[in-house]
Amino acid sequence: MKHIFTILLLLLPMLLLAAEKGKQPHIIFIMTDQQRADALGCMGNSAVITPNIDDIAAAGVTFVNAYSSVPSCTPARAGLLTGMAPWNHGMLGYGRVARRYKYEMPRMLRQAGYYTFGIGKMHWYPQKALHGFHGTLTDESGRVEQDGYVSDYRDWFKLQAPGKNPDETGIGWNEHRAGVYKLNENLHPTYWTGQMAVDLINNYNLDKPLFLKVSFARPHSPYDPPQRFLNQYENVKIRAPYYGSWAKKFENEAGGKDAAYGNFGQEHAINSRKHYYANITFIDDMVGKIVAALKSKGMYDDAIICFTSDHGDMLGDHNHWRKTYAYEGSSNIPFVLKWPESLPGQLKGGEYLKQVVELRDFLPTFLDFAGARIPEEMDGISVKALIENPHSEWREYIDLEHATTYSNENYWCALTDGVWKYIWFFRTGEEQLFNLEQDPGELTNLAAVEEEQIKTWQRKMVEHLAERGDGFVKNKQLVKRETTLLYSPNFPKDARSEQERITDWRSVYKGID
């Protein structure tokens, strides 16, 4: 008996370690709105001041070829929510996220034993939909899509500053103009979002893991940082926009302060970028407070911390503004992940990986870390395998697309493996081919000179679109389209009526949030 007791004592540390390794980690999912991948210090842009996000990258991994498959707010968030590719979740452009999907991130993590909470911009409909969250506190940038809706941020603002106007800065949420926030910085939505997250972490004492989504509404316009963050950029040299020769036709299409196209001058573009970067530095400051709260509560070491965005912002590249485009400024996004200390693996902190990843990969990654089953039909792939072995088998390329927005010609589908990007414009039949390693600014369209590459990517695009039928591929050839398909047949059929879909399409064509 004595020998058995001695053996148990010897085995106890090993048993405890095994139990610790099987522990579900906290998941702290931080996202921004409309942040391009190169707008981070850890992505090699020394002009952007992001020490706290850079620290997360230094403790984890940064994926340099990360994309948003449908680069505008709602379809990107549908892919993030469901772990599915655009054709399979059903949103091929900007519309309303369905009320319920077969797979939903908060609901699946809740079923896996997590306490689930969302703070900030959800961009769902109805606007206080939960999709499995135990609760949400929302900031919808003033957007009202249902009678009686007031965001939690706007109600909080009324409590803190009775009678004041939260939009006093006077810049709309689709403008390319910039200005300094006119109120106390503690009234800014960036502060509110970060502080609500800090409050939740400080109050968290449950014996179950936490899934916390923190969704900042910036740096999406308005480009409105508080003065002290703008001051940090006083002597910073900021790169001017890229101007490819192929983009000259968009130069004179200026349509006002919320234009999707146009050359407003290099000085204007750099000024907008300066304010945009300063908004990111404000977000980074709040990320630092969130990380400090996690460390203070003893949650940091056991947490996955992710940083990403729903899509990018062209910021004047190629005379384009805003998003919905296949180009890197619009579709390439941040993808930073710190894993729990207990996870064994070959990857060291601070490394960069080139495998192509997408928003759909977050849900299976979280399920994998939580020890929950990943449905076989889910399109996303867990990146946990790459952390354990960065040479693990991975997808060859990722698909991108967007239904008609801003102009008739802006209706496209693209494929990229992180080296080559092939773009097919549905309505015109135009093709673009860029070598991203040699030409990261996409200055030179190689479609007319790289014959073998064009043939290879045309074949891949045919394979990708073939399941959609003769309207997209016929006799193994890509088909030009006269009409836009905004929702695929896989969009939840009970989400809303056909008339609502038509109304959505008309609103999309005029412009999006």
XYZ file of C-alpha atoms in Angstrom:
513
model
C 0.000 0.000 0.000
C 2.884 2.273 0.888
C 4.433 1.649 -2.530
C 1.159 2.513 -4.288
C 0.952 5.782 -2.320
C 4.556 6.636 -3.287
C 3.829 5.942 -6.964
C 0.736 8.154 -6.843
C 2.787 10.977 -5.318
C 5.320 10.635 -8.117
C 2.596 10.574 -10.775
C 0.621 13.490 -9.332
C 2.657 16.302 -10.978
C 2.355 14.531 -14.331
C -1.394 14.099 -13.891
C -1.791 17.735 -12.921
C 0.276 18.822 -15.934
C -1.859 16.678 -18.234
C -5.020 18.181 -16.758
C -3.567 21.666 -17.215
C -2.725 20.933 -20.850
C -6.286 19.775 -21.445
C -7.699 22.961 -19.947
C -9.836 25.073 -22.259
C -8.119 28.419 -22.866
C -9.808 31.781 -22.629
C -10.364 33.229 -26.097
C -9.959 36.989 -26.439
C -10.883 37.907 -30.000
C -10.051 41.522 -30.852
C -11.066 42.930 -34.201
C -11.156 46.309 -35.860
C -13.225 47.609 -38.749
C -11.617 48.436 -42.088
C -7.956 47.963 -41.130
C -5.600 46.973 -43.905
C -2.871 44.446 -43.102
C 0.030 46.834 -43.597
C -1.320 49.251 -40.981
C 0.604 47.603 -38.133
C 4.161 47.928 -36.938
C 4.535 44.149 -36.776
C 3.635 43.959 -40.481
C 6.687 45.982 -41.353
C 5.178 49.471 -41.500
C 7.418 51.563 -39.259
C 5.114 54.557 -39.712
C 2.339 52.931 -37.659
C 2.685 53.070 -33.870
C 1.265 49.824 -32.440
C 3.518 48.601 -29.586
C 0.849 46.573 -27.792
C -0.379 44.676 -30.838
C 3.272 44.181 -31.819
C 3.846 42.602 -28.394
C 1.026 40.118 -29.037
C 2.661 39.280 -32.371
C 6.044 38.859 -30.643
C 4.469 36.305 -28.290
C 2.590 34.542 -31.091
C 2.414 34.285 -34.867
C 1.605 36.738 -37.650
C 0.102 35.470 -40.900
C 1.237 37.809 -43.654
C -1.119 36.411 -46.309
C -4.427 36.803 -44.495
C -7.552 37.807 -46.397
C -11.185 38.787 -46.162
C -12.991 36.764 -48.825
C -15.809 39.267 -49.340
C -14.158 42.524 -48.273
C -17.017 44.594 -46.926
C -18.538 44.674 -43.457
C -21.496 42.288 -43.373
C -20.385 39.457 -45.678
C -16.964 39.418 -44.013
C -18.674 39.084 -40.636
C -20.881 36.292 -41.988
C -17.763 34.321 -42.917
C -16.238 35.027 -39.527
C -19.442 33.998 -37.745
C -19.944 30.725 -39.637
C -16.479 29.493 -40.630
C -17.801 29.090 -44.172
C -16.761 30.283 -47.647
C -18.938 32.947 -49.339
C -20.881 30.563 -51.597
C -21.678 28.365 -48.609
C -22.723 31.033 -46.087
C -24.562 32.750 -48.909
C -23.433 36.398 -48.859
C -21.552 37.395 -52.019
C -21.648 41.125 -51.314
C -22.988 43.692 -48.889
C -26.429 42.845 -47.484
C -27.917 41.803 -44.164
C -26.431 38.996 -42.120
C -29.033 36.246 -41.640
C -30.749 35.856 -38.286
C -29.423 32.327 -37.812
C -26.955 29.986 -39.474
C -26.223 26.313 -39.050
C -22.854 27.179 -37.533
C -22.298 30.267 -35.397
C -19.147 31.093 -33.436
C -20.676 32.316 -30.133
C -23.282 29.538 -30.041
C -20.768 26.765 -30.741
C -18.337 28.062 -28.121
C -21.167 28.444 -25.625
C -22.112 24.812 -26.265
C -18.441 23.928 -25.689
C -18.635 25.387 -22.175
C -17.650 29.035 -22.662
C -19.164 32.183 -21.218
C -19.607 34.244 -24.379
C -19.808 38.025 -24.579
C -19.519 40.541 -27.436
C -18.605 44.221 -27.191
C -18.619 46.819 -29.962
C -19.600 46.618 -33.606
C -21.432 43.411 -34.524
C -23.150 44.679 -37.719
C -25.847 42.029 -37.500
C -29.587 42.202 -38.096
C -31.530 42.572 -35.877
C -28.908 44.798 -34.326
C -29.142 43.187 -30.890
C -29.118 39.629 -32.261
C -27.030 37.314 -30.086
C -26.137 34.316 -32.284
C -25.316 32.455 -29.081
C -23.690 35.202 -27.031
C -24.771 35.375 -23.399
C -24.853 39.117 -23.955
C -23.651 41.992 -26.136
C -22.925 45.690 -25.723
C -23.129 47.259 -29.166
C -21.719 50.268 -30.986
C -23.108 50.553 -34.513
C -21.608 53.920 -35.536
C -25.006 55.590 -35.345
C -26.586 53.049 -37.712
C -30.285 52.418 -37.007
C -31.821 49.537 -38.980
C -34.844 48.786 -36.819
C -37.442 50.876 -35.011
C -36.441 51.895 -31.516
C -32.837 50.716 -31.695
C -30.250 52.751 -29.804
C -26.769 51.321 -29.394
C -25.382 50.705 -25.929
C -22.546 53.108 -26.691
C -24.984 55.912 -27.599
C -27.012 55.371 -24.430
C -23.776 55.367 -22.387
C -22.747 58.594 -24.153
C -26.011 60.242 -23.046
C -25.217 59.222 -19.488
C -21.693 60.639 -19.649
C -22.363 63.785 -21.699
C -26.035 64.822 -21.523
C -27.047 67.034 -24.423
C -23.804 66.642 -26.369
C -23.576 65.253 -29.904
C -21.506 62.069 -30.360
C -21.049 63.030 -34.039
C -19.860 66.564 -33.322
C -16.630 66.034 -35.270
C -18.824 66.260 -38.369
C -17.230 63.606 -40.591
C -19.421 60.796 -41.945
C -18.567 57.121 -41.671
C -17.797 56.729 -45.379
C -15.789 59.906 -45.934
C -12.138 60.174 -46.914
C -11.742 63.525 -45.125
C -10.041 63.563 -41.719
C -10.241 65.623 -38.544
C -9.473 65.645 -34.835
C -12.093 64.306 -32.414
C -13.792 67.361 -30.887
C -14.876 65.872 -27.561
C -13.040 64.441 -24.575
C -11.226 61.277 -25.727
C -12.970 59.273 -22.981
C -16.222 59.815 -24.923
C -14.801 58.318 -28.140
C -16.252 54.927 -29.173
C -12.737 53.440 -29.191
C -12.356 54.263 -25.501
C -15.822 52.918 -24.686
C -15.231 49.614 -26.467
C -11.870 49.009 -24.807
C -13.024 50.091 -21.368
C -16.099 47.848 -21.459
C -13.795 44.918 -22.254
C -11.502 45.840 -19.355
C -14.506 46.061 -17.023
C -15.734 42.613 -18.032
C -12.306 41.049 -17.525
C -11.922 42.721 -14.125
C -15.339 41.412 -13.073
C -14.852 37.898 -14.471
C -14.844 35.267 -11.737
C -16.626 32.317 -13.342
C -15.094 28.844 -13.257
C -15.601 28.456 -17.020
C -13.468 29.815 -19.855
C -14.299 33.203 -21.352
C -14.896 33.919 -25.025
C -14.779 37.690 -25.394
C -15.186 39.403 -28.748
C -13.993 43.022 -28.703
C -14.972 44.724 -31.958
C -13.734 48.290 -32.466
C -15.653 50.479 -34.949
C -12.454 52.268 -36.013
C -10.197 52.832 -37.947
C -13.171 52.775 -40.362
C -13.993 56.380 -41.170
C -14.535 58.854 -39.713
C -10.769 59.284 -39.424
C -11.166 61.137 -36.131
C -8.399 60.445 -33.570
C -8.051 62.485 -30.393
C -5.336 65.125 -30.654
C -2.783 63.373 -28.432
C -2.681 60.349 -30.757
C -2.420 62.526 -33.849
C 0.486 64.366 -32.195
C 2.498 61.138 -32.220
C 2.558 61.326 -36.035
C 3.820 64.894 -36.272
C 7.251 63.894 -37.599
C 6.392 60.482 -39.072
C 7.011 59.925 -42.782
C 3.922 58.284 -44.273
C 3.984 56.490 -47.604
C 1.930 57.963 -50.434
C -0.670 55.777 -52.183
C 0.320 53.291 -54.860
C -0.642 54.378 -58.379
C -0.577 51.601 -60.972
C -0.723 52.665 -64.623
C -3.804 50.451 -65.020
C -5.661 52.665 -62.495
C -5.392 55.938 -64.391
C -8.976 55.582 -65.644
C -10.219 56.078 -62.067
C -8.282 59.312 -61.571
C -11.038 61.727 -62.571
C -14.021 59.857 -61.134
C -14.091 61.943 -57.960
C -17.574 61.935 -56.505
C -17.297 64.051 -53.378
C -16.284 63.518 -49.784
C -17.506 59.903 -49.664
C -16.305 58.937 -53.149
C -15.271 55.377 -53.909
C -12.868 56.522 -56.663
C -10.763 59.554 -57.470
C -7.437 61.300 -57.048
C -7.776 64.037 -54.434
C -4.077 64.764 -54.338
C -1.179 63.139 -52.542
C -1.274 65.592 -49.629
C -4.944 64.816 -48.975
C -4.326 61.050 -49.077
C -1.343 61.251 -46.717
C -3.326 63.395 -44.291
C -6.159 60.846 -44.298
C -3.616 58.070 -43.667
C -2.078 60.005 -40.782
C -5.448 60.292 -39.027
C -6.279 56.669 -39.895
C -2.988 55.505 -38.356
C -3.595 57.665 -35.274
C -6.972 55.959 -34.805
C -5.138 52.619 -34.904
C -2.694 53.857 -32.273
C -5.685 54.777 -30.073
C -7.021 51.234 -30.533
C -3.563 49.862 -29.728
C -3.573 51.868 -26.493
C -6.870 50.217 -25.477
C -5.520 46.791 -26.510
C -2.694 47.417 -24.051
C -5.240 48.039 -21.303
C -7.079 44.820 -22.190
C -3.846 42.803 -22.034
C -2.909 44.442 -18.717
C -6.324 43.470 -17.287
C -5.838 39.863 -18.440
C -2.433 39.736 -16.754
C -3.793 41.290 -13.567
C -6.526 38.623 -13.412
C -4.066 35.801 -14.103
C -5.824 35.017 -17.404
C -3.133 36.009 -19.900
C -1.002 32.856 -19.905
C -4.071 30.648 -20.427
C -5.534 32.789 -23.195
C -5.627 32.796 -26.944
C -5.465 36.427 -28.027
C -6.282 37.205 -31.658
C -6.170 40.450 -33.586
C -7.774 40.891 -37.010
C -10.137 43.075 -39.054
C -13.145 42.487 -41.274
C -11.497 44.036 -44.372
C -9.093 46.788 -45.324
C -9.225 50.351 -46.646
C -7.734 51.429 -49.980
C -6.830 54.899 -48.633
C -6.337 56.222 -52.159
C -4.275 53.338 -53.581
C -4.868 53.213 -57.354
C -7.382 56.071 -57.011
C -9.640 53.776 -54.973
C -11.154 54.495 -51.546
C -12.969 52.383 -48.984
C -13.317 48.621 -49.701
C -15.101 45.916 -51.814
C -12.056 45.550 -54.100
C -9.751 42.593 -54.724
C -6.625 44.707 -54.200
C -4.384 44.275 -51.161
C -5.455 47.492 -49.448
C -9.040 46.231 -49.393
C -8.730 42.455 -49.009
C -5.460 41.801 -47.119
C -6.075 41.968 -43.347
C -4.173 41.595 -40.047
C -4.129 38.070 -38.594
C -2.182 37.842 -35.324
C -2.590 35.011 -32.815
C -0.985 34.343 -29.433
C -1.540 30.832 -28.107
C -1.677 29.584 -24.482
C 1.677 28.881 -22.856
C 0.711 25.256 -22.269
C 0.466 24.468 -26.009
C 3.411 22.403 -27.216
C 4.617 23.071 -30.730
C 7.500 23.795 -33.039
C 6.555 27.407 -33.739
C 8.376 30.045 -31.702
C 6.847 33.339 -30.655
C 7.351 36.226 -33.052
C 7.416 34.149 -36.226
C 5.727 34.950 -39.525
C 3.925 32.404 -41.686
C 3.089 32.715 -45.392
C 0.236 30.189 -45.636
C -2.931 31.874 -46.937
C -5.537 32.209 -44.193
C -8.944 33.849 -44.079
C -11.581 34.995 -41.579
C -13.338 31.618 -41.918
C -10.325 29.999 -40.188
C -10.951 31.595 -36.788
C -14.014 29.523 -35.830
C -12.425 26.087 -36.482
C -9.282 27.328 -34.721
C -11.266 28.248 -31.624
C -13.190 24.969 -31.690
C -9.894 23.095 -31.988
C -8.372 24.856 -28.978
C -11.612 24.312 -27.031
C -11.519 20.574 -27.705
C -14.822 20.758 -29.595
C -15.647 18.952 -32.833
C -15.035 20.812 -36.083
C -17.785 19.928 -38.603
C -16.347 18.253 -41.695
C -18.307 20.538 -44.022
C -16.857 23.702 -42.441
C -14.679 25.468 -45.017
C -12.310 27.098 -42.535
C -9.224 25.273 -41.261
C -7.764 25.403 -37.756
C -4.383 27.134 -37.658
C -3.525 25.209 -34.459
C -1.869 22.568 -36.663
C 0.455 25.239 -38.096
C 1.450 26.359 -34.610
C 2.259 22.769 -33.678
C 4.010 22.165 -37.006
C 4.432 25.101 -39.429
C 5.089 22.618 -42.234
C 1.662 20.996 -41.925
C -0.377 20.504 -45.096
C -2.401 23.587 -45.974
C -4.692 24.964 -48.687
C -3.162 25.993 -52.004
C -5.007 29.309 -52.369
C -7.966 31.310 -51.063
C -10.982 32.680 -52.931
C -12.120 36.318 -52.899
C -15.137 38.040 -54.471
C -17.626 40.861 -54.239
C -21.003 41.563 -55.838
C -21.534 44.821 -57.749
C -20.807 47.874 -55.630
C -20.007 51.536 -56.451
C -19.843 50.877 -60.226
C -21.077 48.295 -62.754
C -17.536 47.096 -63.428
C -16.749 46.425 -59.774
C -18.116 42.859 -59.803
C -15.332 40.303 -59.551
C -13.896 37.053 -58.225
C -10.226 36.472 -57.380
C -7.856 33.749 -56.237
C -4.516 34.166 -54.479
C -1.845 31.923 -53.011
C 0.011 34.850 -51.460
C 2.430 35.021 -54.405
C 0.102 35.379 -57.385
C -3.291 37.067 -57.441
C -5.682 36.503 -60.346
C -8.780 38.699 -60.696
C -11.710 37.985 -63.045
C -14.229 40.769 -63.600
C -17.605 39.135 -64.189
C -19.261 41.916 -66.154
C -16.441 42.958 -68.490
C -14.324 39.804 -68.776
C -11.242 41.826 -67.850
C -8.420 39.934 -66.150
C -5.679 41.125 -63.830
C -2.654 39.191 -62.626
C -0.205 40.449 -60.011
C 2.985 38.971 -58.583
C 2.614 40.011 -54.937
C 6.132 39.033 -53.906
C 7.796 41.195 -56.564
C 5.058 43.822 -56.756
C 3.266 44.133 -53.383
C 1.675 47.426 -54.467
C 0.027 45.736 -57.482
C 1.442 48.360 -59.816
C 1.834 46.133 -62.879
C -0.901 43.984 -64.396
C 0.854 40.926 -65.892
C -2.240 39.370 -67.491
C -1.018 40.083 -71.024
C 2.541 38.826 -70.545
C 2.405 35.846 -68.173
C 0.688 33.393 -70.518
C 1.362 30.220 -68.541
C 0.333 31.788 -65.248
C -2.868 33.150 -66.779
C -3.784 29.714 -68.124
C -3.063 28.121 -64.743
C -5.188 30.600 -62.818
C -7.996 30.580 -65.376
C -8.210 26.812 -64.892
C -8.297 27.224 -61.119
C -11.016 29.850 -61.379
C -13.092 27.542 -63.601
C -12.735 24.796 -60.997
C -13.678 27.217 -58.234
C -16.801 28.593 -59.947
C -17.994 25.383 -61.634
C -20.400 24.424 -58.820
C -22.354 27.642 -59.462
C -23.606 26.423 -62.826
C -23.821 27.748 -66.395
C -24.245 31.342 -65.244
C -20.604 31.304 -64.151
C -18.873 28.499 -66.093
C -19.977 26.944 -69.390
C -18.050 24.397 -71.478
C -15.166 24.854 -69.021
C -14.945 28.553 -69.859
C -15.544 31.544 -67.588
C -18.816 33.300 -68.396
C -19.357 37.058 -68.427
C -22.439 38.066 -66.429
C -24.978 40.809 -67.043
C -26.669 40.509 -63.658
C -25.319 40.501 -60.121
C -25.897 37.628 -57.735
C -25.843 39.022 -54.194
C -27.041 35.913 -52.307
C -26.173 32.348 -53.226
C -28.769 29.545 -52.998
C -27.131 28.565 -49.689
C -28.172 31.754 -47.916
C -30.669 30.799 -45.147
C -33.994 30.746 -46.953
C -36.053 31.932 -44.014
C -33.835 34.988 -43.432
C -36.101 37.402 -45.269
C -38.305 37.889 -48.303
C -37.242 38.295 -51.914
C -38.430 41.899 -51.855
C -36.068 42.672 -48.978
C -33.227 41.171 -51.019
C -34.053 43.447 -53.950
C -34.133 46.439 -51.606
C -30.751 45.422 -50.223
C -29.253 45.187 -53.697
C -30.421 48.717 -54.541
C -28.894 50.077 -51.330
C -25.660 48.239 -52.069
C -25.406 49.787 -55.508
C -25.777 53.315 -54.095
C -23.098 52.835 -51.458
C -22.338 50.905 -48.311
C -21.390 51.489 -44.689
